[in-house]
PDB file of C-alpha atoms in Angstrom:
ATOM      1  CA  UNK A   1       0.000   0.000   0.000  1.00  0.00           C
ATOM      2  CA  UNK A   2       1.496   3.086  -1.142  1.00  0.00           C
ATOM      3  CA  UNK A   3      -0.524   5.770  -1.344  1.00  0.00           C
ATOM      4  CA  UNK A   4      -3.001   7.579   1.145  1.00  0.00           C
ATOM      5  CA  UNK A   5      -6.074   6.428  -0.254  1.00  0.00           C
ATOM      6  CA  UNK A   6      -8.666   4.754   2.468  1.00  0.00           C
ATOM      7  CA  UNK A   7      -8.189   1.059   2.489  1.00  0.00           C
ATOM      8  CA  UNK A   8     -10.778  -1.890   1.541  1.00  0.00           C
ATOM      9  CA  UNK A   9     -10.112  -4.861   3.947  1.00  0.00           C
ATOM     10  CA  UNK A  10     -10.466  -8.181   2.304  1.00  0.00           C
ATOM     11  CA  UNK A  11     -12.231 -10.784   4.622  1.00  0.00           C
ATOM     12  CA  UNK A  12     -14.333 -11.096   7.774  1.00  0.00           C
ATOM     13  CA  UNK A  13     -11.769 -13.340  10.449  1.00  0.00           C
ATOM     14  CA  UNK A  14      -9.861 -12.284  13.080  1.00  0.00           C
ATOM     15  CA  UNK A  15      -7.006 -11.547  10.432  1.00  0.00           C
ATOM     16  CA  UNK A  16      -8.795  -8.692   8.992  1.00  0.00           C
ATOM     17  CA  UNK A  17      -9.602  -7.419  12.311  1.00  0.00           C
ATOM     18  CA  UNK A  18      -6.227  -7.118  13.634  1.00  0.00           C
ATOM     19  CA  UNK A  19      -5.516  -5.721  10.017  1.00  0.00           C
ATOM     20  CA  UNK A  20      -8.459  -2.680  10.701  1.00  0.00           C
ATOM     21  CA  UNK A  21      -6.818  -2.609  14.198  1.00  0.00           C
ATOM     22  CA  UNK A  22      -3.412  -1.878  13.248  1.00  0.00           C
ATOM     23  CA  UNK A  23      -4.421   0.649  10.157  1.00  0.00           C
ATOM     24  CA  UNK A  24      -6.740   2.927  12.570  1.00  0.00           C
ATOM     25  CA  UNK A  25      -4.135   2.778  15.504  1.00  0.00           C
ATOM     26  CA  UNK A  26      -0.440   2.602  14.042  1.00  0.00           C
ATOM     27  CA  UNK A  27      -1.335   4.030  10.157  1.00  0.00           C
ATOM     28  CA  UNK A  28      -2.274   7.486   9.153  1.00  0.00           C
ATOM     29  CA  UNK A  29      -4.390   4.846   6.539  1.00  0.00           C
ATOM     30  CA  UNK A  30      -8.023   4.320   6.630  1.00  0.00           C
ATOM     31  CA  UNK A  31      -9.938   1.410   6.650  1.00  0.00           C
ATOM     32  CA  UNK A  32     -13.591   2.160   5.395  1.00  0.00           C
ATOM     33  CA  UNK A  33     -14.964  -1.396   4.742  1.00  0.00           C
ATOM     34  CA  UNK A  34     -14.800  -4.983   4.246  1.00  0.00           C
ATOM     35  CA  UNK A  35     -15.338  -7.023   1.680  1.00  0.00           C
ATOM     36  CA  UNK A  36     -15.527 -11.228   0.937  1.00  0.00           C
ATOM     37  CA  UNK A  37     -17.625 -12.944  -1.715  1.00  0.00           C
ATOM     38  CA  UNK A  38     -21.359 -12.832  -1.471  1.00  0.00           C
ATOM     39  CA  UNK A  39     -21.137 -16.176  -0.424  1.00  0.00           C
ATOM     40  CA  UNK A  40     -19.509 -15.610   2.966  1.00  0.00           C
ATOM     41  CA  UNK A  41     -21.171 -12.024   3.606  1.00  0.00           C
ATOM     42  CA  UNK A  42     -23.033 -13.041   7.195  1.00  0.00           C
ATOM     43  CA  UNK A  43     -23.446  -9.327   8.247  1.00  0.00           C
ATOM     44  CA  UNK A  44     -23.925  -5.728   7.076  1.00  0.00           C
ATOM     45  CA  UNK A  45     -20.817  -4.183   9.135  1.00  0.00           C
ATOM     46  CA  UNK A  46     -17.700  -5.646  10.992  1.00  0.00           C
ATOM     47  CA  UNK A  47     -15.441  -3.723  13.407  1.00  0.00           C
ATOM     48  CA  UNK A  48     -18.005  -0.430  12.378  1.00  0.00           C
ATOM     49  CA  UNK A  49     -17.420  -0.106   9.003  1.00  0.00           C
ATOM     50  CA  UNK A  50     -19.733  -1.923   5.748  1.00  0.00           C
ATOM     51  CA  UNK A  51     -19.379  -5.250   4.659  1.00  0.00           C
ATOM     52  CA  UNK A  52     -19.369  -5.372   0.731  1.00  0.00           C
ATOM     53  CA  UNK A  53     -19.670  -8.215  -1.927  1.00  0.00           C
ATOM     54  CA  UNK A  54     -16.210  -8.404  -3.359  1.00  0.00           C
ATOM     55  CA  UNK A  55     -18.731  -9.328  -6.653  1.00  0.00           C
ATOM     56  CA  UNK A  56     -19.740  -5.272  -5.700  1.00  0.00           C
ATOM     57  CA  UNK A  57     -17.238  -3.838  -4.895  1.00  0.00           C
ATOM     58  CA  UNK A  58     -15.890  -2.224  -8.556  1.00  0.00           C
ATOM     59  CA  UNK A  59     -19.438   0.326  -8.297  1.00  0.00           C
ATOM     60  CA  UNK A  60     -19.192   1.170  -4.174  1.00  0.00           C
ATOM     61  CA  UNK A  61     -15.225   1.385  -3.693  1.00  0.00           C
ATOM     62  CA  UNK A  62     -13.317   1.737  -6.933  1.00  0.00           C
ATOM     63  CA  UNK A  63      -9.978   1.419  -7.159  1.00  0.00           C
ATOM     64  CA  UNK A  64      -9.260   4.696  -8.511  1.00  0.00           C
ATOM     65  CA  UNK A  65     -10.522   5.810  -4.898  1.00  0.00           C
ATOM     66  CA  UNK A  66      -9.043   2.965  -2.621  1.00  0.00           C
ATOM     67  CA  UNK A  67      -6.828   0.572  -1.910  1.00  0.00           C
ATOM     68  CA  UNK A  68      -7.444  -3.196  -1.476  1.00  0.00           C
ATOM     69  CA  UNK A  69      -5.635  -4.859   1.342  1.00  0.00           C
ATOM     70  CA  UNK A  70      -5.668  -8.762   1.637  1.00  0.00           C
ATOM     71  CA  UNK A  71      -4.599 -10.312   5.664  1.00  0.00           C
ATOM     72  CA  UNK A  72      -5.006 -13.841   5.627  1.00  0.00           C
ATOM     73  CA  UNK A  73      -4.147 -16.611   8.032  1.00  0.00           C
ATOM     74  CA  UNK A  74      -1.445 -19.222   7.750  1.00  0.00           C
ATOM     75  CA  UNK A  75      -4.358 -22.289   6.187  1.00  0.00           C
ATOM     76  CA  UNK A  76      -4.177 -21.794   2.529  1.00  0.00           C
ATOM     77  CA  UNK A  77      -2.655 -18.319   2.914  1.00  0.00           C
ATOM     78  CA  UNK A  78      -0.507 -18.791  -0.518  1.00  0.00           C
ATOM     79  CA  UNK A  79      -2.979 -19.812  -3.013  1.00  0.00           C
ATOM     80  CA  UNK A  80      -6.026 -17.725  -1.384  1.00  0.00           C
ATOM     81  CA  UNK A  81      -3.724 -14.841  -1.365  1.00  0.00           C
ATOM     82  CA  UNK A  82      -2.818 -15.064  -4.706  1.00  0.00           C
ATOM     83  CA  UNK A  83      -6.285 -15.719  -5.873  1.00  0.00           C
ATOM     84  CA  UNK A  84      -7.625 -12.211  -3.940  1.00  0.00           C
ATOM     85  CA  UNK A  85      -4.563 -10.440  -5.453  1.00  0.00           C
ATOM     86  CA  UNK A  86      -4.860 -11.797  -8.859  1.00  0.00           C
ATOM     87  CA  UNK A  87      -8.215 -11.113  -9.134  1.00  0.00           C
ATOM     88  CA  UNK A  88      -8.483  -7.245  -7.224  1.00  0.00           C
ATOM     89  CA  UNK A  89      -5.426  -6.521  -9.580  1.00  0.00           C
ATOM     90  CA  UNK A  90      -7.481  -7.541 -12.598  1.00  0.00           C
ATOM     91  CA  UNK A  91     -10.082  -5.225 -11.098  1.00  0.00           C
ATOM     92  CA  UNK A  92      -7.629  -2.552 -10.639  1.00  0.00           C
ATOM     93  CA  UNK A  93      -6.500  -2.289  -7.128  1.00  0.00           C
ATOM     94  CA  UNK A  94      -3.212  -1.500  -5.888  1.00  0.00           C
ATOM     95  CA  UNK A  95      -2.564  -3.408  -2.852  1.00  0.00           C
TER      96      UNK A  95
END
């Protein structure tokens, strides 16, 4: 993440919480949502800020405006990493 736009945080574990805890607290960054696939979306907010469809997010967050950042835990981190980067980069996000 290199610039200071506000950040999307990709997923809904205790991961991207600690990932929303350390951008508000140790980051002049801003987290302003959270997105997973509309298959895992369970709530409307996490931590106070939106949960979006990752399916959604293009029209609600582009990436001209944010940034997309991806915590995940050590199970599958590689290829489910790869497949959130490959596909926001396709999208256009900068991570």
């Amino acid at each position: 993440m290199s610039s200071e736009k506000p950040v999307v945080i990709f997923g809904l574990n205790d991961n991207a919480s600690l990932a929303c805890f350390y951008l508000r607290c140790d980051t002049a960054r801003r987290p302003s949502a959270f997105s997973v696939h509309r298959a895992y979306v369970d709530r409307d907010t996490h931590e106070g800020l939106p949960v979006v469809p990752f399916e959604d997010l293009l029209n609600s967050h582009p990436p001209s405006e944010y940034e997309l950042f991806a915590p995940m835990s050590p199970r599958r981190a590689n290829a489910d990493r790869q497949s959130v980067f490959e596909d926001g980069k396709n999208r256009g996000y900068d991570f």
